[in-house]
Short mmCIF file of C-alpha atoms in Angstrom, two decimals:
data_model
loop_
_atom_site.label_atom_id
_atom_site.label_comp_id
_atom_site.label_asym_id
_atom_site.label_seq_id
_atom_site.Cartn_x
_atom_site.Cartn_y
_atom_site.Cartn_z
CA MET A 1 -11.99 -11.50 9.73
CA THR A 2 -11.32 -9.67 13.24
CA VAL A 3 -14.98 -8.85 14.85
CA LEU A 4 -14.95 -5.29 15.44
CA TRP A 5 -18.41 -5.35 17.19
CA THR A 6 -20.63 -7.90 18.79
CA ARG A 7 -24.33 -7.60 19.30
CA ASP A 8 -23.49 -7.33 23.10
CA ALA A 9 -21.00 -4.73 23.01
CA ALA A 10 -22.95 -2.86 20.40
CA VAL A 11 -25.80 -2.70 22.73
CA GLU A 12 -23.83 -1.85 25.79
CA ALA A 13 -22.28 0.92 23.65
CA THR A 14 -25.23 2.54 22.21
CA GLN A 15 -27.97 1.39 25.33
CA GLY A 16 -30.02 0.25 21.89
CA LYS A 17 -32.70 -2.21 21.52
CA PRO A 18 -31.56 -5.65 19.87
CA ILE A 19 -34.03 -6.95 17.38
CA GLY A 20 -33.95 -10.57 15.77
CA PRO A 21 -31.05 -13.01 15.92
CA ASP A 22 -27.80 -12.62 17.38
CA TRP A 23 -24.68 -11.05 15.38
CA SER A 24 -21.60 -10.23 15.08
CA ALA A 25 -19.79 -7.10 12.62
CA THR A 26 -16.57 -7.19 11.00
CA GLY A 27 -17.06 -3.81 9.50
CA VAL A 28 -19.37 -0.64 9.74
CA THR A 29 -20.59 1.41 6.76
CA ILE A 30 -22.96 3.88 6.13
CA ASP A 31 -23.44 3.30 2.05
CA SER A 32 -25.66 0.38 1.28
CA ARG A 33 -23.88 0.40 -1.99
CA LYS A 34 -20.69 -0.41 -0.55
CA ILE A 35 -21.66 -3.43 2.18
CA ALA A 36 -19.27 -5.68 2.29
CA ALA A 37 -20.33 -9.20 4.06
CA GLY A 38 -20.27 -8.70 7.88
CA ASP A 39 -20.91 -5.08 7.91
CA LEU A 40 -23.14 -3.11 10.36
CA PHE A 41 -25.05 -1.04 8.12
CA VAL A 42 -25.47 2.51 10.07
CA ALA A 43 -28.93 3.87 8.55
CA LEU A 44 -28.45 7.39 8.83
CA PRO A 45 -31.14 9.96 7.71
CA GLY A 46 -30.53 12.64 5.43
CA GLU A 47 -31.74 15.51 3.55
CA ARG A 48 -32.39 13.90 0.28
CA VAL A 49 -32.22 9.82 1.17
CA ASP A 50 -33.08 8.00 4.31
CA GLY A 51 -30.70 5.20 5.40
CA HIS A 52 -33.78 3.45 6.72
CA ASP A 53 -35.28 2.94 3.03
CA TYR A 54 -31.88 0.84 2.24
CA VAL A 55 -31.97 -1.67 5.17
CA ALA A 56 -33.33 -4.69 3.48
CA ALA A 57 -30.91 -4.35 0.38
CA ALA A 58 -28.20 -3.66 2.75
CA LEU A 59 -29.36 -6.99 4.63
CA LYS A 60 -29.58 -8.97 1.40
CA ALA A 61 -26.17 -7.75 0.39
CA GLY A 62 -24.46 -9.58 3.31
CA ALA A 63 -24.96 -7.08 6.11
CA ALA A 64 -24.64 -8.80 9.59
CA ALA A 65 -27.05 -5.98 11.32
CA ALA A 66 -28.60 -2.40 11.04
CA LEU A 67 -28.46 0.17 13.39
CA VAL A 68 -32.11 1.89 13.20
CA SER A 69 -34.20 4.48 15.05
CA ARG A 70 -37.06 2.50 14.08
CA ILE A 71 -37.93 -0.72 12.12
CA PRO A 72 -38.55 -0.82 8.52
CA GLU A 73 -41.53 -2.13 7.38
CA GLY A 74 -41.15 -6.12 6.59
CA LEU A 75 -38.20 -6.29 8.95
CA ASP A 76 -39.44 -7.06 12.46
CA ASP A 77 -37.38 -10.19 12.64
CA ALA A 78 -34.30 -8.93 11.03
CA PRO A 79 -30.85 -8.16 13.13
CA LEU A 80 -31.44 -4.92 14.00
CA LEU A 81 -30.24 -2.60 16.94
CA VAL A 82 -32.76 -0.01 17.53
CA VAL A 83 -31.71 3.54 19.07
CA GLU A 84 -33.14 6.72 19.17
CA ASP A 85 -31.11 8.85 17.02
CA VAL A 86 -28.74 6.82 14.60
CA LEU A 87 -25.88 9.24 14.50
CA ALA A 88 -25.77 9.36 18.25
CA GLY A 89 -25.64 5.76 18.26
CA LEU A 90 -23.01 6.01 15.69
CA GLU A 91 -21.02 8.35 17.88
CA ASP A 92 -21.41 6.00 21.01
CA LEU A 93 -19.88 3.17 18.84
CA ALA A 94 -17.18 5.54 17.99
CA ARG A 95 -16.70 6.76 22.26
CA ALA A 96 -16.67 2.82 23.04
CA ALA A 97 -14.26 2.15 20.48
CA ARG A 98 -11.63 4.82 21.75
CA ALA A 99 -12.63 3.56 25.45
CA ARG A 100 -11.47 0.28 24.79
CA SER A 101 -8.42 0.79 22.22
CA ARG A 102 -4.84 1.11 23.68
CA ALA A 103 -3.68 2.42 20.08
CA ARG A 104 -1.55 5.22 20.09
CA ILE A 105 -3.67 8.10 18.37
CA VAL A 106 -2.49 11.01 15.74
CA ALA A 107 -5.03 13.77 14.69
CA VAL A 108 -4.22 15.74 11.85
CA THR A 109 -6.22 19.19 10.69
CA GLY A 110 -4.94 22.08 8.60
CA SER A 111 -6.15 24.04 5.63
CA VAL A 112 -4.61 22.49 2.93
CA GLY A 113 -2.34 18.88 2.98
CA LYS A 114 -4.37 16.92 5.65
CA THR A 115 -4.90 14.08 3.61
CA GLY A 116 -1.36 13.76 2.26
CA THR A 117 -0.09 14.09 5.82
CA LYS A 118 -2.17 10.99 7.17
CA GLU A 119 -1.44 8.96 4.45
CA MET A 120 2.41 9.75 5.07
CA LEU A 121 1.73 9.25 8.78
CA ALA A 122 0.10 6.19 8.36
CA ALA A 123 2.55 4.44 6.00
CA CYS A 124 5.17 5.04 8.62
CA LEU A 125 3.44 4.43 11.50
CA ALA A 126 2.75 0.68 10.04
CA VAL A 127 6.67 -0.37 10.32
CA TYR A 128 6.01 -0.23 14.27
CA GLY A 129 2.75 -2.11 14.71
CA LYS A 130 -0.85 -2.36 13.30
CA THR A 131 -1.97 0.84 12.18
CA VAL A 132 -5.60 2.17 10.72
CA ALA A 133 -6.16 5.27 9.22
CA SER A 134 -9.27 7.12 8.23
CA VAL A 135 -10.37 6.32 4.59
CA GLY A 136 -10.39 9.09 1.86
CA ASN A 137 -11.87 12.32 3.07
CA LEU A 138 -14.02 11.13 6.33
CA ASN A 139 -13.05 14.04 8.38
CA ASN A 140 -16.72 15.45 9.61
CA HIS A 141 -19.14 14.81 11.86
CA ILE A 142 -20.09 11.99 10.29
CA GLY A 143 -16.66 10.43 8.92
CA ALA A 144 -14.93 10.92 11.95
CA PRO A 145 -17.10 8.99 14.32
CA LEU A 146 -17.31 6.27 11.52
CA SER A 147 -13.60 6.15 11.22
CA LEU A 148 -13.15 5.64 15.13
CA ALA A 149 -16.30 2.86 15.17
CA ARG A 150 -13.96 1.14 12.71
CA LEU A 151 -11.16 1.05 14.82
CA PRO A 152 -10.11 -2.67 16.04
CA GLN A 153 -9.41 -3.28 19.30
CA ASP A 154 -6.03 -4.66 18.55
CA CYS A 155 -4.73 -2.03 16.91
CA ASP A 156 -1.26 -0.31 18.17
CA PHE A 157 -1.57 3.26 16.07
CA ALA A 158 -4.51 5.04 14.50
CA VAL A 159 -4.47 8.36 12.34
CA PHE A 160 -7.54 10.51 11.72
CA GLU A 161 -7.99 13.76 9.78
CA LEU A 162 -10.54 15.98 11.21
CA GLY A 163 -11.65 19.17 9.10
CA MET A 164 -14.15 21.86 9.08
CA ASN A 165 -15.45 24.68 7.50
CA HIS A 166 -17.06 26.83 10.72
CA ALA A 167 -15.87 27.35 13.98
CA ASP A 168 -17.14 24.62 16.77
CA GLU A 169 -16.89 21.69 14.40
CA ILE A 170 -13.67 20.21 15.15
CA ARG A 171 -13.67 20.54 19.03
CA PRO A 172 -16.30 17.52 19.20
CA LEU A 173 -14.38 15.60 16.82
CA THR A 174 -11.20 15.97 18.85
CA ARG A 175 -12.86 15.31 22.35
CA LEU A 176 -14.20 12.12 20.98
CA VAL A 177 -10.86 10.95 19.00
CA ALA A 178 -8.78 12.10 22.37
CA PRO A 179 -5.47 12.00 20.37
CA HIS A 180 -1.89 11.90 21.91
CA ALA A 181 -0.45 13.63 19.05
CA THR A 182 -2.04 16.33 16.91
CA ILE A 183 -0.56 18.16 13.80
CA ILE A 184 -1.67 21.44 12.41
CA THR A 185 -0.65 21.14 8.59
CA ASN A 186 -1.17 25.47 8.11
CA VAL A 187 -3.80 28.03 8.28
CA GLU A 188 -4.69 29.37 4.89
CA PRO A 189 -7.65 31.31 3.49
CA VAL A 190 -9.96 28.61 3.02
CA HIS A 191 -13.39 28.45 3.91
CA ILE A 192 -13.04 32.13 4.68
CA GLU A 193 -16.60 32.87 3.61
CA PHE A 194 -17.68 31.88 6.61
CA PHE A 195 -14.85 33.68 9.30
CA ASP A 196 -14.14 37.15 9.79
CA GLY A 197 -10.47 36.57 8.76
CA ILE A 198 -7.58 34.45 9.01
CA ASP A 199 -7.61 34.19 12.96
CA GLY A 200 -10.99 32.65 13.07
CA ILE A 201 -9.66 29.97 10.84
CA ALA A 202 -7.00 29.51 13.20
CA ASP A 203 -8.78 29.61 16.13
CA ALA A 204 -11.20 26.84 14.43
CA LYS A 205 -8.00 24.53 13.50
CA ALA A 206 -6.79 25.20 16.86
CA GLU A 207 -9.68 23.42 18.66
CA ILE A 208 -8.11 20.07 17.75
CA LEU A 209 -5.85 20.88 20.80
CA GLU A 210 -8.58 20.71 23.09
CA GLY A 211 -8.87 16.76 22.84
CA LEU A 212 -5.19 16.26 23.33
CA GLN A 213 -4.23 13.80 25.85
CA PRO A 214 -2.46 14.45 29.10
CA GLY A 215 1.13 14.46 28.08
CA GLY A 216 0.42 14.70 24.35
CA VAL A 217 1.98 16.58 22.04
CA ALA A 218 1.19 19.27 19.66
CA VAL A 219 3.15 19.59 16.47
CA LEU A 220 2.92 22.86 14.51
CA ASN A 221 4.19 24.69 11.28
CA ALA A 222 6.44 27.11 12.63
CA ASP A 223 6.62 29.15 9.12
CA ASN A 224 2.86 29.41 8.83
CA GLY A 225 1.50 33.31 9.96
CA SER A 226 -0.56 31.62 12.75
CA PHE A 227 1.96 29.92 14.43
CA GLU A 228 2.29 32.51 17.51
CA ARG A 229 -1.67 32.44 17.67
CA ILE A 230 -1.88 28.70 17.85
CA ARG A 231 1.00 28.23 20.17
CA ALA A 232 -0.16 30.59 22.69
CA ARG A 233 -3.82 28.95 22.46
CA ALA A 234 -1.94 25.49 23.34
CA ARG A 235 -0.51 26.97 26.22
CA VAL A 236 -3.47 28.61 27.64
CA LEU A 237 -4.72 25.03 27.28
CA GLY A 238 -1.89 23.47 29.49
CA VAL A 239 -0.02 21.68 26.48
CA ASP A 240 3.44 21.42 27.51
CA ARG A 241 4.88 19.40 24.89
CA ILE A 242 4.84 21.62 21.34
CA ALA A 243 7.08 20.35 18.17
CA THR A 244 7.64 22.42 15.47
CA PHE A 245 8.50 21.81 11.84
CA GLY A 246 9.55 24.39 8.99
CA GLN A 247 12.61 25.81 7.52
CA GLY A 248 13.50 28.27 10.48
CA ALA A 249 16.52 27.85 12.54
CA THR A 250 14.98 27.30 15.70
CA CYS A 251 12.60 24.28 14.19
CA ASP A 252 12.65 20.84 15.70
CA VAL A 253 12.28 19.38 12.37
CA ARG A 254 14.29 21.95 9.93
CA GLY A 255 14.11 21.53 6.31
CA ILE A 256 17.24 22.24 4.78
CA ALA A 257 16.50 21.25 1.08
CA ILE A 258 13.36 20.24 -0.92
CA GLU A 259 13.83 19.14 -4.36
CA PRO A 260 10.91 17.77 -6.25
CA GLY A 261 11.74 15.49 -9.30
CA SER A 262 9.70 13.41 -11.96
CA ASP A 263 8.93 10.44 -9.42
CA GLY A 264 9.29 11.87 -6.29
CA THR A 265 10.48 14.76 -3.82
CA ARG A 266 13.81 14.53 -1.94
CA VAL A 267 14.04 16.18 1.34
CA THR A 268 17.23 17.11 3.44
CA ALA A 269 16.31 18.15 7.10
CA ALA A 270 17.92 18.55 10.51
CA VAL A 271 16.10 16.24 13.17
CA ALA A 272 16.64 17.40 16.48
CA GLY A 273 20.34 18.58 15.16
CA THR A 274 20.62 15.57 13.25
CA ASP A 275 20.80 15.53 9.21
CA MET A 276 18.69 13.20 7.67
CA THR A 277 17.47 12.85 3.96
CA TRP A 278 14.17 10.97 2.50
CA THR A 279 12.28 10.49 -0.30
CA VAL A 280 8.50 11.25 -0.55
CA GLY A 281 6.46 9.79 -3.47
CA GLY A 282 4.51 12.68 -4.02
CA ILE A 283 5.62 15.49 -6.32
CA GLY A 284 6.08 19.07 -5.43
CA GLU A 285 7.26 21.21 -2.88
CA HIS A 286 4.70 21.20 -0.79
CA TRP A 287 4.83 17.32 -0.19
CA GLY A 288 8.48 17.63 0.98
CA PHE A 289 7.00 20.33 3.26
CA ASN A 290 4.58 18.70 4.71
CA SER A 291 7.01 15.37 5.23
CA LEU A 292 8.54 17.64 7.98
CA GLY A 293 5.47 17.92 9.87
CA VAL A 294 5.45 14.09 9.85
CA VAL A 295 8.48 13.13 10.78
CA ALA A 296 8.17 16.00 13.84
CA VAL A 297 5.17 13.68 14.73
CA LEU A 298 7.09 10.50 14.11
CA HIS A 299 10.21 12.13 16.54
CA ALA A 300 7.73 13.62 19.39
CA LEU A 301 6.27 10.14 19.80
CA LYS A 302 9.94 8.86 20.10
CA LEU A 303 10.09 6.34 17.16
CA ASP A 304 13.08 5.26 15.67
CA LEU A 305 13.09 7.24 12.33
CA ALA A 306 15.61 5.09 10.51
CA ALA A 307 13.23 2.27 10.20
CA CYS A 308 10.33 4.14 8.58
CA LEU A 309 11.59 6.90 6.65
CA ASP A 310 12.08 4.70 3.30
CA ARG A 311 7.82 4.54 3.63
CA LEU A 312 7.38 8.03 2.69
CA ALA A 313 8.37 6.94 -0.75
CA THR A 314 5.20 4.61 -1.21
CA VAL A 315 3.19 7.37 -0.63
CA SER A 316 1.68 9.86 -3.70
CA ALA A 317 -1.32 11.46 -4.69
CA MET A 318 -4.41 9.93 -5.11
CA ARG A 319 -7.01 10.42 -8.21
CA GLY A 320 -8.58 13.95 -7.58
CA ARG A 321 -5.83 15.24 -5.50
CA GLY A 322 -2.78 15.46 -7.89
CA GLY A 323 -2.51 11.92 -9.16
CA GLN A 324 -0.97 11.81 -12.69
CA ILE A 325 -2.21 9.35 -15.07
CA THR A 326 -0.84 8.70 -18.43
CA LEU A 327 -3.69 8.50 -21.22
CA GLY A 328 -3.83 7.64 -24.47
CA THR A 329 -4.87 10.40 -27.04
CA ALA A 330 -6.76 10.39 -30.06
CA ASP A 331 -3.72 10.91 -32.57
CA GLY A 332 -2.46 7.75 -31.11
CA GLY A 333 0.15 9.04 -28.73
CA SER A 334 -0.08 9.81 -25.04
CA ALA A 335 -0.73 12.39 -22.91
CA LEU A 336 -0.09 13.25 -18.81
CA LEU A 337 -3.14 13.93 -16.83
CA ILE A 338 -2.82 15.80 -13.39
CA ASP A 339 -6.30 15.13 -12.02
CA GLU A 340 -6.91 17.74 -9.17
CA SER A 341 -10.57 17.86 -9.47
CA TYR A 342 -11.47 17.06 -5.68
CA ASN A 343 -11.23 20.55 -4.34
CA ALA A 344 -9.34 23.72 -4.74
CA SER A 345 -8.10 26.84 -2.89
CA PRO A 346 -5.67 29.58 -3.50
CA PRO A 347 -2.70 27.64 -1.93
CA ALA A 348 -3.82 24.20 -3.16
CA VAL A 349 -4.01 25.96 -6.95
CA ARG A 350 -0.42 27.60 -6.67
CA ALA A 351 1.18 24.43 -5.48
CA ALA A 352 -0.52 22.51 -8.29
CA LEU A 353 0.53 25.08 -10.73
CA SER A 354 4.10 24.76 -9.35
CA VAL A 355 4.15 20.96 -10.16
CA PHE A 356 2.55 21.59 -13.60
CA ALA A 357 4.80 24.23 -14.70
CA ASN A 358 7.96 21.27 -13.68
CA THR A 359 6.24 18.58 -15.84
CA PRO A 360 7.97 17.98 -18.92
CA ALA A 361 5.62 18.20 -21.90
CA SER A 362 5.27 19.14 -25.44
CA ARG A 363 2.29 21.71 -24.48
CA ARG A 364 1.07 22.58 -21.44
CA ILE A 365 -2.77 22.76 -20.72
CA LEU A 366 -4.29 24.45 -17.85
CA VAL A 367 -8.16 23.87 -17.10
CA LEU A 368 -9.26 25.78 -13.74
CA GLY A 369 -12.54 25.69 -12.25
CA ASP A 370 -13.96 28.29 -9.65
CA MET A 371 -12.57 28.06 -5.83
CA ARG A 372 -15.59 28.00 -3.33
CA GLU A 373 -15.78 29.19 -0.01
CA LEU A 374 -13.98 32.43 -0.22
CA GLY A 375 -16.91 35.10 0.15
CA ALA A 376 -16.44 38.39 -0.67
CA THR A 377 -12.36 37.78 -1.35
CA ALA A 378 -13.31 35.59 -4.23
CA PRO A 379 -12.95 38.14 -7.25
CA ALA A 380 -9.21 39.25 -5.50
CA ALA A 381 -8.24 35.65 -5.30
CA HIS A 382 -9.10 34.43 -8.33
CA ALA A 383 -7.35 37.43 -10.30
CA GLY A 384 -4.33 36.71 -7.84
CA LEU A 385 -3.62 33.60 -9.69
CA LYS A 386 -2.49 35.63 -12.70
CA ASP A 387 1.27 35.48 -11.52
CA ALA A 388 1.29 31.90 -10.92
CA VAL A 389 -0.70 30.73 -14.15
CA GLU A 390 2.03 33.13 -16.27
CA ALA A 391 4.97 31.55 -14.60
CA ALA A 392 3.64 28.02 -15.30
CA ARG A 393 3.55 28.78 -19.14
CA PRO A 394 0.55 27.33 -20.28
CA ASP A 395 0.02 27.02 -24.25
CA ALA A 396 -3.57 26.58 -23.58
CA ILE A 397 -5.99 28.10 -20.71
CA TYR A 398 -9.39 27.22 -20.03
CA LEU A 399 -11.64 28.58 -17.38
CA CYS A 400 -14.77 27.63 -16.00
CA GLY A 401 -17.33 29.44 -13.29
CA ASP A 402 -18.39 32.69 -12.61
CA ALA A 403 -15.41 33.66 -10.17
CA MET A 404 -13.18 32.30 -12.74
CA ALA A 405 -13.89 35.37 -15.06
CA HIS A 406 -11.92 37.65 -12.73
CA LEU A 407 -8.82 35.62 -13.84
CA ARG A 408 -9.98 35.69 -17.30
CA ASP A 409 -10.06 39.49 -17.13
CA ALA A 410 -6.96 40.11 -15.14
CA LEU A 411 -4.67 37.42 -17.86
CA GLY A 412 -6.58 39.57 -20.59
CA ARG A 413 -9.23 37.50 -22.88
CA ASP A 414 -7.18 37.00 -25.58
CA ARG A 415 -4.74 35.16 -23.15
CA VAL A 416 -7.56 32.63 -22.39
CA THR A 417 -8.72 29.89 -24.86
CA GLU A 418 -11.91 29.64 -23.70
CA TRP A 419 -14.03 30.68 -20.58
CA THR A 420 -17.41 28.51 -19.73
CA GLU A 421 -20.14 29.13 -16.57
CA THR A 422 -19.51 25.58 -16.20
CA ALA A 423 -17.19 22.74 -16.31
CA ASP A 424 -20.02 20.54 -18.33
CA ALA A 425 -19.83 23.43 -20.92
CA LEU A 426 -16.10 23.32 -21.22
CA ALA A 427 -15.49 19.45 -21.21
CA ALA A 428 -15.85 18.61 -24.82
CA ALA A 429 -13.02 21.41 -25.94
CA VAL A 430 -10.66 20.44 -23.56
CA ALA A 431 -10.46 16.99 -24.50
CA ALA A 432 -10.70 17.65 -28.18
CA ASN A 433 -7.58 19.64 -27.82
CA VAL A 434 -5.46 17.10 -25.84
CA LYS A 435 -2.36 15.85 -28.17
CA ASP A 436 0.41 13.50 -27.77
CA GLY A 437 3.07 14.70 -25.46
CA ASP A 438 0.93 17.08 -23.74
CA VAL A 439 0.24 17.67 -19.89
CA VAL A 440 -3.27 18.48 -18.73
CA LEU A 441 -3.89 19.83 -15.10
CA ILE A 442 -7.47 20.14 -14.27
CA LYS A 443 -8.21 21.81 -10.79
CA GLY A 444 -11.50 23.15 -9.21
CA SER A 445 -13.69 23.11 -6.29
CA LEU A 446 -15.56 19.88 -5.69
CA ALA A 447 -18.92 21.75 -6.36
CA MET A 448 -17.64 22.74 -9.68
CA GLY A 449 -18.13 19.32 -10.84
CA MET A 450 -14.44 19.15 -12.88
CA LYS A 451 -14.56 15.45 -12.95
CA ALA A 452 -16.79 15.69 -16.32
CA ILE A 453 -13.60 17.09 -17.89
CA VAL A 454 -11.38 14.60 -16.22
CA SER A 455 -13.76 12.10 -17.60
CA ALA A 456 -14.28 13.90 -20.75
CA VAL A 457 -10.10 13.80 -21.04
CA GLU A 458 -10.10 10.08 -20.66
CA ALA A 459 -12.41 9.42 -22.92
CA ALA A 460 -11.32 10.91 -25.46
CA GLY A 461 -8.36 8.29 -26.12
CA SER A 462 -7.52 4.65 -24.86
CA PRO A 463 -5.83 4.87 -21.41
CA ALA A 464 -2.52 3.69 -20.92
CA PRO A 465 -1.92 1.70 -17.75
CA ARG A 466 0.63 3.94 -15.44
CA LEU A 467 -0.27 6.02 -12.46
CA GLN A 468 2.46 8.63 -11.44
CA ALA A 469 2.67 10.43 -8.05
CA GLY A 470 1.49 14.25 -8.14
CA GLY A 471 0.20 17.10 -6.18
CA ARG A 472 -1.74 18.01 -3.29
#
């Protein structure tokens, strides 16, 4: 495997003090449970656990060394790199990795659609050279530097997802990543509990432009209500290259037709005036629209689109983010589970409901949990889902969480099969009602623990081995 960090390079990057024998690392991790042989274990302190307590276990599991701020008891001769602050040390590694890299780097943010956009970009860029992307949802003040510290020196391209739920969170991350291209998928009232309004969210997303390298390109969603505000901010920052995507006539990448199907989404678009078509593996209009932004990035980087657009068909939704799984049912048949248990916001719920509504089924079973971080807008936001729920024509509706009581009341209590305060309390009832031919959509914010319902539905029947694409 490729060596990411020698001891000498890590010492130079962090100005730390090496202890014990020489070492080299082929990976970097912060989770001692996921150690691979040759990893550098970063012993971050946390609110509930301290990584220093797991250094011995990490080394026993095959870690090459550990980044620490103190020497754990009994490890005086172990391969350690001692720094004053472990998180700062991780950031130093990230900064050094970026400085030595020759890769062309893309940074992605937005209220919804970040992860799917990142995955589509990575799949396409891999056609042109060695490409890496941040794993899963590693997009915060820990995840972004961790992803960057994992950047191999010989990469040609890298894609990093940057997230936030407060102002001033993306700014230090984008300056660390220093991208050559940025894309803001959209600005929506997500995390609005922590902002005065949508303009504050737009300004926080626009922080990603502050790390853009000279001559770099900002790719913006021209259909979004915050487009003009973000474009104006880009100009203030001296960003000369702005590329646009959307369905408006003046977009650099203009969507002409987006047609979701049972196994993907077909897109027809005009790219700088030339009509092109492609298929995205993800199901839903939102997947097709987000692919317009991906193509806008690739075009702005002056890459040959004909060589890579077929790779979009290989990207579909992951478990928890709309992945579709065929499961056995207790009556001996099979049902389709749309697993959206990872997170929820008003636009994401509407997108998932659209996919749900267009999925053939004998019955549609809808399970929704609270959308968090909506602040004073939460009652209206939950009740406001009424039209989208009714348009999906569910045969059974299960709701959980205090905020979902507002949707229950908007729909009418007789229309709702069952409402409970928690996901755990709802799990058995949902699982018992899943029959042959059903499609089940389960969606809610991560803090609601919707995974408990997913697990109950999966356990109710023997799983069948088919994984499909899905929603956001």
